[in-house]
Amino acid sequence: MAREDCAPAEGGVLADTLAQARMRNFVGRGEELDLFRGALAGGPGAPLVIVVHGPGGIGKSALLQRFAAEAGTAGRRVVTIDACTIEPSPSAFEEAAAEVFTAERPVLLVDSFERYRDMEDWLRDRFLPRLPTGVLVVFAGRLPPAPLWKADLGWSEVLRVLPLKELGPGESAALLATQGADPALHAELLAFAAGNPLALRLAAEVAAHDNDANVVWTPSRTIVEQLLSHVVGDLPSPAHRRALEVCGHALDTTEDLLRAVLPGEDAAELFAWLRQLCFVRSGRFGVYPLDVIRDSLDSDFRWRDPEQYKTMHRTVRRHLVERIHNAPEKEALRATGAYNYIISRAEWTRKFHGSREESGAYEEPSRPDDADELVAMARSVEGEESARIVAFWLERQPEAFRVHRRYSSGELLGFMAWLRIDTLDDEMREADPVVVEAWQCVSAAAPLRQGEHLGVARFMIHPATHHRPSRSWDLVHIRIIFELLRANNCAWSCVVTPRPDFWEPLMTYMDHFRPPGAAPDADLGHGLFCHDWRAVRVEEWAEGIDARLLSGPPGRPADEPSTRFRALSRAESDAAVRDALRTWLDPDGLADNPLLRCRLVEAHDADHPVEALREVIGKAIQRLEANPRTRHLHAVLTMTFQSPSTQEAVARRLNMAFSTYRRHLARAVDDVRDRVWQWETQGRVPD
């Protein structure tokens, strides 16, 4: 949009041109203007003092300028005071405001009111009560007035407090238009600025000079630095800076989180400081900055000190994962949302998540009376075959289904299911070809062992945004991560999506890959992305995501998982333990044992795998000796495999009949194999 000619009118002054430009470029704030016009007109219930407050860059000064123009049009004398330009003392304020005592029904407009914090009591109790009847006063500052204003029954009738919020999407777009921003860039500019007028103007100005149609617009360092300098300013100490960095990264910040990330610092004092910042809001689960400030703080820290950024991120992540593992489900699910948030801070991941402008949604377990509606929804979106499969799983695993509803109305937006498959019976084979495909793929790669299961993210049906990013789809991501981090004995996870090419970068980022041997996506009508949790366990999985957080979209093909480990079947594990016992005295024999490629041995000592294998099996043997009932088995086993004697010689030394000796030996070997298998499936060797 071309700008109008701003040259001064002949015979005028620059102030006239500036006033015209301000009126022309001012957008939004309809409610605030209506209140001010009502105050100008007077009448019953009209306020005599208005306090406008909000963070830097939110448009307080622009609103005061518009108030001045409105008052001038109404024929009122306007007296303006900018606290940044005069000494913050009663005498200086009295001198600057002297005209309000002599003019007829003047309007007093005071900007940067936060600078008068120390003399607020004087203004409320000494200055304002002396004003002549008919004076209208507007204070604008970053901080709200002290609670004593509202506590006074007199002030509660004549004072109005207006927290100035971000512009809405339509108002933000109108502001960009007044700045001449290219409409093709509006979506990116609006997503960055999140309704903050200063951020919108800075972004529009920079975009006008650096516009490249072939490059997706992102905020430059200049924009981020100017915004943070204006809104955040100087900080009291390095500890306060670190607390603000945590607040800019986490979904919600609490004293508990600060205590975990900043040990040795006064978490209570830092949290109290965060709460009083004008650009920080208090919510149900902690404090959080305005969106544009949050994003600017996080991107600035990531750019300024990548290593410290990763250290902070890992500490926050470990704190959240611990809550996911140990907290009750409702709190753990909230922690999962916070975890999903911090691993989605990379700019390239934003395209896979819902927009801030969408209305919120929440998840709840499906109820029996939801079943018909879920089947009907599947039929309308994916057809009769999908509806039949949904009905089947609602009958077999109703607890697997989660529905998503709109916060404001409770309207059903969609649903998903997390299926747990530990065996594939004939009914499942006939009912759901997608689950059959997933089962066959993971079985061909590394079959499930006794007690393990396959977790399948299935359906994810949302009529309005089917398999497209949305706030309700964010709930799908959170539920999947919750199940991955919380589930016990989940050997494989598999995510099914009809849009594999779109979701593949995110699936690769989450370490889920197309399994070898899967049919082509075009033949299936969907894509499968799988992860073997016995090969890459939770902690390594999370560390891998941390490593990729700063590296951009994954570059390696999603069908080539990089792991040198394999999950043995029970029979393979038992045979490997037996071979290890037989070759106990031969290091070269142990060097080829299949257990060396298992995660259990690597986790015990990755640098010395043969020694680690010896130690793992040695601990299993020691358990025999520790139990009085099996101590004789320990003697049989150690004398058989840890000495060069024959079995007949060992039986004679133990003064046992050979048949008794062989029976004890078999029991001892079985016990060791059972313990090694138990530790492998549990993922750890007890201390």
XYZ file of C-alpha atoms in Angstrom:
687
model
C 0.000 0.000 0.000
C 1.497 3.348 -1.027
C 1.820 6.014 1.656
C 0.097 9.371 1.270
C 2.168 12.479 0.707
C 3.356 13.700 4.103
C 4.753 17.075 3.011
C 3.715 19.960 5.311
C 0.832 22.052 4.100
C 1.849 25.507 2.864
C 2.004 27.918 5.756
C 1.821 25.119 8.361
C 4.413 23.697 10.736
C 5.907 20.240 11.128
C 3.741 19.556 14.208
C 0.644 19.746 11.991
C 2.060 17.168 9.596
C 3.014 14.893 12.487
C -0.486 15.132 13.952
C -2.032 14.275 10.583
C 0.287 11.263 10.176
C -0.560 10.024 13.662
C -4.277 10.193 12.980
C -3.842 8.507 9.598
C -1.703 5.636 10.958
C -3.594 5.004 14.172
C -5.544 1.726 14.182
C -7.696 -0.139 16.662
C -8.301 0.728 20.338
C -12.025 1.245 19.779
C -13.034 0.390 23.368
C -10.427 2.730 24.850
C -11.497 5.574 22.564
C -15.166 5.057 23.432
C -14.337 5.242 27.137
C -12.299 8.416 26.671
C -15.000 10.091 24.586
C -17.531 9.239 27.268
C -15.227 10.761 29.893
C -14.871 13.933 27.776
C -18.649 14.242 27.575
C -19.051 13.713 31.313
C -22.311 12.498 32.731
C -23.253 9.866 35.328
C -20.643 7.114 35.759
C -18.012 8.804 33.559
C -14.479 8.382 34.984
C -12.468 11.394 36.116
C -9.117 9.562 36.159
C -8.089 6.874 33.665
C -4.958 4.726 34.078
C -3.741 2.951 30.939
C -0.983 0.389 31.510
C 0.892 -2.156 29.435
C 4.398 -3.220 28.388
C 6.702 -1.140 26.266
C 5.745 -1.022 22.604
C 2.096 -1.834 23.237
C 0.961 1.619 22.054
C 0.407 3.682 25.213
C 2.062 6.831 23.864
C 0.222 6.524 20.553
C -3.063 6.204 22.437
C -2.289 9.312 24.515
C -1.568 11.229 21.318
C -4.926 10.117 19.938
C -6.597 11.152 23.217
C -4.976 14.588 22.830
C -6.381 14.907 19.303
C -9.850 13.839 20.483
C -9.737 16.347 23.341
C -8.612 19.121 20.997
C -11.441 18.352 18.594
C -13.843 18.605 21.541
C -12.498 22.074 22.358
C -10.708 21.028 25.542
C -7.338 22.432 26.595
C -4.720 19.642 26.691
C -1.790 19.614 29.138
C 0.762 16.861 28.518
C 3.537 15.635 30.791
C 6.159 13.085 29.812
C 7.791 11.743 32.972
C 10.916 10.916 30.991
C 11.626 14.608 30.429
C 11.072 16.105 33.894
C 12.398 15.323 37.321
C 10.219 12.795 39.207
C 9.446 15.068 42.144
C 6.261 16.744 43.433
C 7.615 20.249 42.803
C 8.581 19.491 39.187
C 5.219 17.833 38.549
C 3.325 20.786 40.081
C 5.216 23.172 37.811
C 4.581 21.095 34.664
C 0.884 20.696 35.467
C 0.249 24.260 36.669
C -2.043 25.113 33.739
C -4.693 22.561 34.790
C -5.553 24.827 37.741
C -6.271 27.863 35.535
C -7.626 26.508 32.219
C -11.297 25.735 31.719
C -12.046 21.978 31.929
C -8.560 20.903 30.790
C -7.366 17.357 30.043
C -4.120 16.250 31.733
C -2.250 13.467 29.926
C 0.748 11.912 31.738
C 3.027 9.459 29.928
C 5.634 7.085 31.469
C 3.645 7.029 34.700
C 5.802 4.163 36.075
C 8.556 6.716 36.749
C 6.291 8.276 39.396
C 5.982 5.033 41.355
C 7.682 6.564 44.428
C 5.343 9.572 44.440
C 2.142 7.725 43.557
C 0.756 8.216 47.083
C 1.360 11.974 46.781
C -0.429 12.115 43.424
C -3.410 10.139 44.724
C -3.769 11.806 48.122
C -2.343 15.315 47.667
C -2.327 16.435 44.043
C -5.410 14.986 42.361
C -7.929 15.924 45.108
C -7.011 19.631 44.572
C -7.916 19.632 40.884
C -10.881 21.805 39.875
C -14.133 20.074 38.931
C -14.226 19.146 35.259
C -10.536 18.204 34.887
C -10.001 14.828 33.162
C -6.727 13.015 33.917
C -5.144 10.123 32.021
C -2.026 8.332 33.277
C -0.222 5.905 30.962
C 2.575 3.646 32.191
C 3.998 0.178 32.150
C 2.703 -0.803 35.583
C -0.858 -0.837 36.954
C -1.714 1.563 39.779
C -1.096 0.463 43.361
C -3.960 -1.496 44.990
C -4.654 1.393 47.401
C -6.457 3.275 44.598
C -9.172 0.636 44.395
C -9.202 0.109 48.166
C -10.383 3.707 48.634
C -14.188 3.768 48.225
C -14.046 7.246 46.692
C -11.491 6.420 44.027
C -13.265 3.181 43.148
C -16.125 5.246 41.655
C -14.147 7.772 39.589
C -11.089 5.700 38.529
C -10.943 3.392 35.511
C -7.935 1.127 34.933
C -7.342 -0.047 31.352
C -4.787 -2.803 30.732
C -3.731 -2.220 27.122
C -3.662 -5.525 25.264
C -2.174 -6.632 21.961
C -3.951 -5.716 18.747
C -6.246 -8.313 17.238
C -5.437 -9.987 13.890
C -7.560 -7.534 11.861
C -6.142 -4.484 13.630
C -2.596 -5.839 13.235
C -3.125 -6.334 9.505
C -4.500 -2.787 9.243
C -1.409 -1.422 10.991
C 0.864 -3.291 8.569
C -1.112 -1.815 5.692
C -0.558 1.722 7.014
C 3.179 0.944 7.094
C 3.193 -0.123 3.454
C 4.122 -3.760 4.237
C 3.926 -6.221 1.352
C 0.660 -8.190 1.808
C 2.527 -11.354 0.832
C 4.543 -11.019 4.062
C 1.627 -10.290 6.368
C 1.311 -13.865 7.671
C 4.965 -14.052 8.752
C 4.947 -10.531 10.217
C 1.748 -11.165 12.156
C 3.038 -14.482 13.484
C 6.172 -12.794 14.810
C 4.666 -9.621 16.269
C 1.683 -11.306 17.965
C -0.242 -8.018 18.048
C 2.494 -5.844 19.557
C 2.363 -2.494 17.669
C 6.068 -1.708 18.082
C 7.061 -5.155 16.831
C 4.681 -4.772 13.883
C 6.182 -1.425 12.890
C 9.776 -2.618 13.302
C 9.072 -5.762 11.296
C 7.283 -3.864 8.536
C 10.144 -1.382 8.233
C 12.850 -4.033 8.008
C 10.799 -6.229 5.674
C 10.367 -3.308 3.297
C 14.150 -3.084 2.855
C 15.075 -6.777 3.007
C 12.199 -8.343 1.095
C 13.274 -11.430 -0.858
C 10.360 -13.299 -2.389
C 12.401 -16.524 -2.380
C 13.168 -16.467 1.357
C 10.702 -16.970 4.213
C 10.720 -13.822 6.337
C 12.141 -14.145 9.855
C 12.856 -11.362 12.377
C 16.339 -9.917 12.003
C 18.761 -9.381 14.871
C 18.080 -5.648 14.558
C 14.377 -6.125 15.249
C 14.996 -8.430 18.188
C 17.619 -6.145 19.727
C 15.513 -2.995 19.370
C 12.443 -4.700 20.770
C 14.254 -6.147 23.788
C 16.071 -2.880 24.427
C 12.803 -0.936 24.448
C 10.665 -3.428 26.365
C 13.085 -5.246 28.679
C 15.893 -2.757 29.156
C 18.681 -3.272 31.693
C 18.450 -6.118 34.194
C 19.404 -6.015 37.892
C 21.929 -8.893 37.878
C 23.158 -11.956 35.941
C 20.797 -14.106 38.044
C 17.846 -12.006 36.914
C 18.977 -12.381 33.307
C 19.151 -16.177 33.674
C 15.695 -16.247 35.251
C 14.323 -14.214 32.347
C 16.018 -16.570 29.874
C 14.255 -19.519 31.519
C 10.960 -17.610 31.427
C 11.453 -16.916 27.720
C 12.076 -20.600 26.979
C 9.620 -22.505 29.168
C 5.874 -22.649 28.597
C 5.245 -21.571 32.200
C 7.789 -20.620 34.853
C 7.405 -21.442 38.539
C 9.618 -21.172 41.599
C 10.081 -24.917 41.345
C 11.454 -24.642 37.808
C 13.756 -21.747 38.727
C 15.059 -23.749 41.688
C 15.870 -26.668 39.370
C 17.546 -24.586 36.647
C 19.291 -22.036 38.890
C 20.540 -23.924 41.954
C 22.087 -21.646 44.540
C 19.989 -18.635 43.519
C 17.030 -17.232 45.464
C 14.215 -18.746 43.397
C 11.498 -17.032 45.444
C 13.014 -13.571 44.923
C 13.568 -14.168 41.204
C 10.023 -15.435 40.740
C 8.606 -12.406 42.581
C 10.656 -10.158 40.281
C 9.339 -11.938 37.178
C 5.755 -11.519 38.380
C 6.011 -7.745 38.564
C 7.478 -7.256 35.067
C 5.039 -5.403 32.840
C 5.490 -7.824 29.935
C 5.009 -10.966 32.068
C 1.576 -12.428 32.741
C 0.423 -14.747 35.539
C -1.536 -17.829 34.509
C -2.926 -20.978 36.103
C 0.387 -22.827 35.928
C 2.983 -20.070 36.381
C 4.180 -16.884 34.716
C 4.923 -16.326 31.038
C 5.985 -13.356 28.851
C 3.993 -11.823 26.026
C 4.406 -13.963 22.923
C 6.569 -11.563 20.934
C 8.811 -10.897 23.946
C 9.051 -14.607 24.716
C 10.117 -15.413 21.161
C 12.589 -12.529 21.083
C 14.143 -13.501 24.424
C 14.513 -17.103 23.318
C 15.934 -16.391 19.868
C 18.335 -13.796 21.292
C 19.666 -16.217 23.916
C 19.970 -19.039 21.355
C 21.926 -16.740 19.025
C 23.992 -15.071 21.744
C 25.174 -18.157 23.680
C 24.239 -21.460 22.003
C 26.075 -23.672 24.488
C 24.517 -22.086 27.562
C 21.172 -22.153 25.780
C 21.461 -25.907 25.284
C 22.537 -26.383 28.896
C 19.521 -24.436 30.135
C 17.215 -26.321 27.758
C 18.485 -29.716 28.937
C 17.945 -28.794 32.572
C 14.389 -27.649 31.866
C 13.775 -30.792 29.820
C 15.017 -33.130 32.557
C 12.851 -31.354 35.106
C 9.776 -31.823 32.900
C 10.535 -35.446 32.008
C 10.879 -36.278 35.698
C 7.412 -34.809 36.284
C 6.036 -36.774 33.340
C 7.399 -40.004 34.797
C 6.385 -39.443 38.403
C 3.405 -37.072 38.625
C -0.288 -38.052 38.532
C -1.591 -38.320 34.964
C -3.271 -34.912 34.783
C -0.172 -33.076 35.992
C 2.089 -35.315 33.908
C 0.064 -34.519 30.783
C 0.461 -30.806 31.510
C 4.216 -31.360 31.867
C 4.154 -33.173 28.518
C 2.597 -30.104 26.918
C 5.390 -28.004 28.414
C 7.965 -30.486 27.103
C 6.425 -30.468 23.630
C 6.591 -26.668 23.756
C 10.324 -26.439 24.471
C 11.261 -28.964 21.798
C 9.189 -26.942 19.321
C 11.132 -23.699 19.790
C 13.164 -24.194 16.607
C 11.793 -21.853 13.942
C 11.410 -24.557 11.294
C 9.076 -26.620 13.525
C 6.456 -23.840 13.746
C 4.749 -24.977 10.538
C 3.753 -28.234 12.248
C 1.887 -26.582 15.122
C -1.374 -24.709 15.527
C -1.709 -20.943 15.252
C -1.910 -18.654 18.275
C -5.031 -17.109 16.768
C -6.991 -20.383 16.988
C -9.305 -20.968 19.911
C -7.979 -23.356 22.531
C -8.850 -27.041 22.801
C -8.571 -29.668 25.500
C -8.330 -33.454 25.671
C -10.421 -35.857 27.715
C -11.014 -39.630 27.665
C -13.848 -40.659 25.389
C -17.067 -41.681 27.083
C -19.329 -44.569 26.035
C -21.918 -42.103 24.737
C -19.281 -40.576 22.425
C -18.942 -43.778 20.397
C -21.666 -43.150 17.820
C -20.432 -39.611 17.196
C -16.829 -40.788 16.746
C -17.881 -43.445 14.243
C -19.999 -40.895 12.355
C -17.093 -38.433 12.338
C -14.752 -41.084 10.920
C -17.330 -41.923 8.239
C -17.719 -38.272 7.190
C -13.973 -37.665 6.992
C -12.440 -40.957 5.838
C -15.335 -43.116 4.643
C -17.147 -46.287 5.610
C -14.034 -48.472 5.965
C -12.498 -46.108 8.513
C -15.790 -45.926 10.425
C -15.890 -49.729 10.632
C -12.331 -49.872 12.010
C -13.040 -47.131 14.556
C -16.080 -49.062 15.747
C -13.951 -52.207 16.081
C -11.321 -50.549 18.261
C -13.935 -48.722 20.327
C -15.229 -52.180 21.205
C -11.784 -53.759 21.776
C -9.861 -50.872 23.407
C -12.256 -48.058 24.416
C -9.675 -46.751 26.897
C -7.333 -45.977 23.972
C -9.516 -43.146 22.632
C -9.091 -39.475 23.508
C -11.472 -36.775 22.272
C -10.621 -33.108 21.692
C -13.093 -30.356 22.525
C -13.177 -26.593 22.137
C -12.585 -24.740 25.409
C -15.257 -22.125 24.835
C -18.149 -24.404 23.893
C -17.195 -28.027 24.557
C -17.757 -28.755 20.847
C -16.208 -32.034 19.700
C -13.331 -31.190 17.339
C -11.860 -34.628 16.734
C -10.285 -37.673 18.320
C -7.346 -40.055 18.266
C -6.451 -43.447 19.695
C -3.250 -44.833 21.183
C -3.562 -48.577 20.665
C -1.511 -51.093 22.673
C -0.869 -54.252 20.673
C 0.926 -57.161 22.392
C -0.343 -59.860 20.054
C -2.152 -59.910 16.721
C -5.178 -62.194 16.737
C -7.355 -63.191 13.799
C -10.027 -60.574 14.552
C -7.451 -57.769 14.481
C -5.948 -59.108 11.258
C -9.353 -59.066 9.604
C -10.452 -55.723 11.052
C -7.478 -53.348 10.649
C -4.968 -53.694 7.787
C -3.010 -50.669 9.014
C -2.246 -52.266 12.369
C -1.371 -55.496 10.531
C 1.087 -53.544 8.366
C 2.662 -51.911 11.436
C 2.932 -55.252 13.230
C 4.561 -56.971 10.253
C 7.070 -54.151 9.760
C 8.286 -54.071 13.348
C 8.256 -57.858 13.604
C 10.494 -58.105 10.568
C 12.919 -55.581 12.073
C 12.958 -56.742 15.726
C 10.038 -58.813 17.042
C 8.325 -58.020 20.323
C 9.382 -60.053 23.316
C 7.275 -61.439 26.138
C 5.668 -58.639 28.137
C 6.313 -55.969 25.473
C 3.819 -54.186 23.264
C 3.560 -52.038 20.155
C 2.053 -48.575 20.626
C 0.192 -47.239 17.579
C -1.002 -43.628 17.171
C -4.103 -44.296 15.087
C -6.917 -42.325 13.383
C -6.263 -38.663 14.502
C -9.519 -37.563 12.870
C -10.327 -33.827 12.907
C -12.915 -32.753 10.306
C -11.954 -29.063 10.216
C -8.173 -29.628 10.067
C -7.756 -33.236 9.040
C -4.048 -34.135 9.274
C -3.176 -30.440 9.112
C -1.520 -28.428 11.915
C -3.988 -26.989 14.418
C -4.440 -26.488 18.152
C -6.338 -29.772 18.365
C -3.543 -31.513 16.446
C -1.125 -30.156 19.052
C -3.073 -32.278 21.542
C -2.321 -35.311 19.371
C 1.412 -34.542 19.543
C 1.231 -34.138 23.315
C -0.638 -37.413 23.803
C 1.863 -39.304 21.627
C 4.833 -37.902 23.561
C 3.076 -38.655 26.848
C 2.600 -42.276 25.848
C 6.199 -42.558 24.645
C 7.668 -41.179 27.857
C 5.204 -42.683 30.311
C 4.454 -46.150 28.965
C 6.089 -49.269 30.403
C 7.332 -52.096 28.193
C 6.610 -50.246 24.936
C 9.057 -51.905 22.553
C 7.974 -50.065 19.410
C 5.933 -46.950 18.711
C 4.311 -46.322 15.364
C 2.622 -43.159 14.088
C 0.196 -43.515 11.177
C -0.458 -40.472 8.985
C -2.131 -40.036 5.564
C 0.276 -37.151 4.759
C 3.709 -38.730 5.235
C 5.606 -36.313 2.999
C 4.393 -33.306 4.981
C 4.959 -34.807 8.441
C 8.228 -36.606 7.628
C 10.598 -33.805 8.804
C 8.829 -33.672 12.166
C 8.793 -37.467 12.451
C 12.521 -37.580 11.713
C 13.112 -34.849 14.287
C 11.227 -37.066 16.772
C 13.421 -40.042 15.754
C 10.622 -41.974 14.053
C 11.451 -43.555 10.702
C 9.777 -45.421 7.899
C 10.353 -49.097 8.765
C 12.290 -51.275 6.309
C 10.003 -53.377 4.197
C 6.977 -51.109 4.469
C 4.817 -50.916 1.358
C 5.009 -47.657 -0.631
C 2.897 -44.850 0.795
C 0.922 -44.575 -2.430
C -0.152 -48.221 -2.108
C -1.078 -47.896 1.559
C -2.769 -44.508 1.434
C -0.793 -43.561 4.544
C 2.720 -43.548 5.974
C 4.178 -45.431 8.943
C 6.876 -43.915 11.165
C 8.352 -46.175 13.833
C 10.833 -46.141 16.709
C 12.472 -49.116 18.467
C 12.647 -48.159 22.158
C 14.932 -51.068 22.963
C 17.560 -49.763 20.561
C 17.259 -46.034 21.392
C 15.878 -45.561 24.878
C 14.123 -42.516 26.294
C 17.130 -40.585 27.621
C 19.111 -41.015 24.393
C 15.991 -40.166 22.390
C 15.573 -36.907 24.329
C 19.282 -36.098 24.005
C 19.015 -36.604 20.252
C 16.148 -34.126 20.035
C 18.201 -31.641 22.066
C 21.083 -32.027 19.625
C 18.788 -31.400 16.662
C 17.092 -28.415 18.266
C 19.649 -25.950 16.884
C 20.628 -27.765 13.723
C 17.590 -27.083 11.527
C 15.370 -29.594 9.708
C 16.823 -33.139 9.744
C 18.812 -33.872 6.643
C 19.240 -37.631 6.720
C 16.636 -39.868 5.080
C 13.823 -40.862 7.405
C 14.115 -44.557 6.466
C 17.709 -44.910 7.706
C 17.707 -44.943 11.500
C 21.224 -44.734 12.856
C 21.615 -47.349 15.589
C 24.117 -50.128 16.071
C 21.962 -51.947 18.616
C 19.389 -54.685 18.208
C 16.732 -56.173 20.441
C 17.204 -59.933 20.853
C 14.295 -62.315 21.174
C 14.054 -64.412 24.341
C 15.436 -67.445 22.551
C 18.352 -65.418 21.130
C 19.099 -63.916 24.525
C 19.070 -67.302 26.254
C 21.395 -68.782 23.638
C 23.751 -65.798 23.916
C 23.938 -66.161 27.723
C 24.732 -69.864 27.355
C 27.438 -69.105 24.793
C 28.907 -66.423 27.070
C 29.137 -68.921 29.948
C 30.749 -71.525 27.705
C 33.380 -69.085 26.424
C 33.944 -67.357 29.785
C 37.673 -68.128 29.740
C 38.076 -67.153 26.075
C 38.021 -63.338 25.458
C 37.973 -63.896 21.700
C 34.864 -66.028 22.058
C 33.061 -63.298 23.995
C 33.983 -60.719 21.345
C 31.384 -62.132 18.948
C 28.580 -62.647 21.456
C 25.233 -61.166 20.278
C 24.686 -59.604 23.716
C 27.420 -57.078 22.895
C 25.000 -55.444 20.440
C 22.275 -55.116 23.061
C 21.517 -51.829 24.732
C 21.839 -53.384 28.185
C 25.551 -54.046 27.788
C 26.269 -50.723 26.059
C 24.514 -48.783 28.813
C 26.641 -50.594 31.405
C 29.996 -49.666 29.828
C 30.028 -48.458 26.236
C 33.826 -48.163 26.024
C 34.630 -51.734 27.146
C 31.796 -53.961 25.884
C 33.456 -57.348 26.611
C 34.212 -56.312 30.192
C 30.666 -54.931 30.481
C 29.236 -58.259 29.301
C 31.342 -60.106 31.851
C 30.145 -57.764 34.596
C 26.460 -58.088 33.664
C 26.558 -61.888 33.633
C 28.799 -61.864 36.699
C 26.153 -59.899 38.616
C 23.529 -62.430 37.601
C 25.763 -65.229 38.894
C 26.394 -63.357 42.153
C 22.635 -63.240 42.783
C 22.792 -67.048 43.117
C 25.397 -66.785 45.844
C 23.484 -64.052 47.700
C 20.441 -66.312 48.160
C 20.974 -69.178 50.662
C 18.529 -71.321 48.690
C 20.597 -71.056 45.492
C 24.104 -70.830 46.940
C 24.828 -74.433 45.908
C 23.843 -73.520 42.346
C 26.414 -70.733 42.384
C 29.129 -73.256 43.233
C 28.009 -75.577 40.448
C 27.982 -72.769 37.882
C 31.301 -71.114 38.757
C 33.209 -74.362 39.030
C 31.801 -75.502 35.677
C 32.430 -72.416 33.546
C 35.177 -70.552 35.368
C 37.652 -73.436 35.636
C 39.179 -75.700 32.944
C 37.789 -78.908 34.546
C 35.381 -81.295 32.832
C 31.805 -81.607 34.066
C 32.550 -85.083 35.446
C 35.482 -83.696 37.437
C 33.363 -80.847 38.795
C 30.678 -83.323 39.905
C 33.311 -85.396 41.750
C 34.788 -82.299 43.441
C 31.272 -81.324 44.592
C 30.627 -84.900 45.748
C 27.465 -85.058 43.635
C 25.977 -87.735 41.471
C 26.450 -86.679 37.855
C 22.676 -86.611 37.228
C 22.186 -84.378 40.276
C 25.014 -82.139 39.120
C 23.500 -81.780 35.632
C 20.094 -80.917 37.125
C 21.636 -78.215 39.360
C 23.668 -76.853 36.455
C 20.564 -76.524 34.268
C 18.743 -74.699 37.090
C 21.696 -72.331 37.580
C 21.970 -71.514 33.867
C 18.205 -70.932 33.655
C 18.370 -68.553 36.608
C 21.149 -66.510 34.995
C 19.307 -66.410 31.662
C 16.102 -65.295 33.419
C 17.889 -62.464 35.211
C 19.669 -61.220 32.096
C 16.382 -61.274 30.174
C 14.611 -59.408 32.974
C 17.306 -56.728 33.046
C 17.290 -56.409 29.252
C 13.523 -55.898 29.077
C 13.634 -53.468 32.013
C 16.501 -51.579 30.407
C 18.899 -51.580 33.351
C 21.094 -53.712 35.615
C 20.297 -53.195 39.322
C 23.094 -51.777 41.450
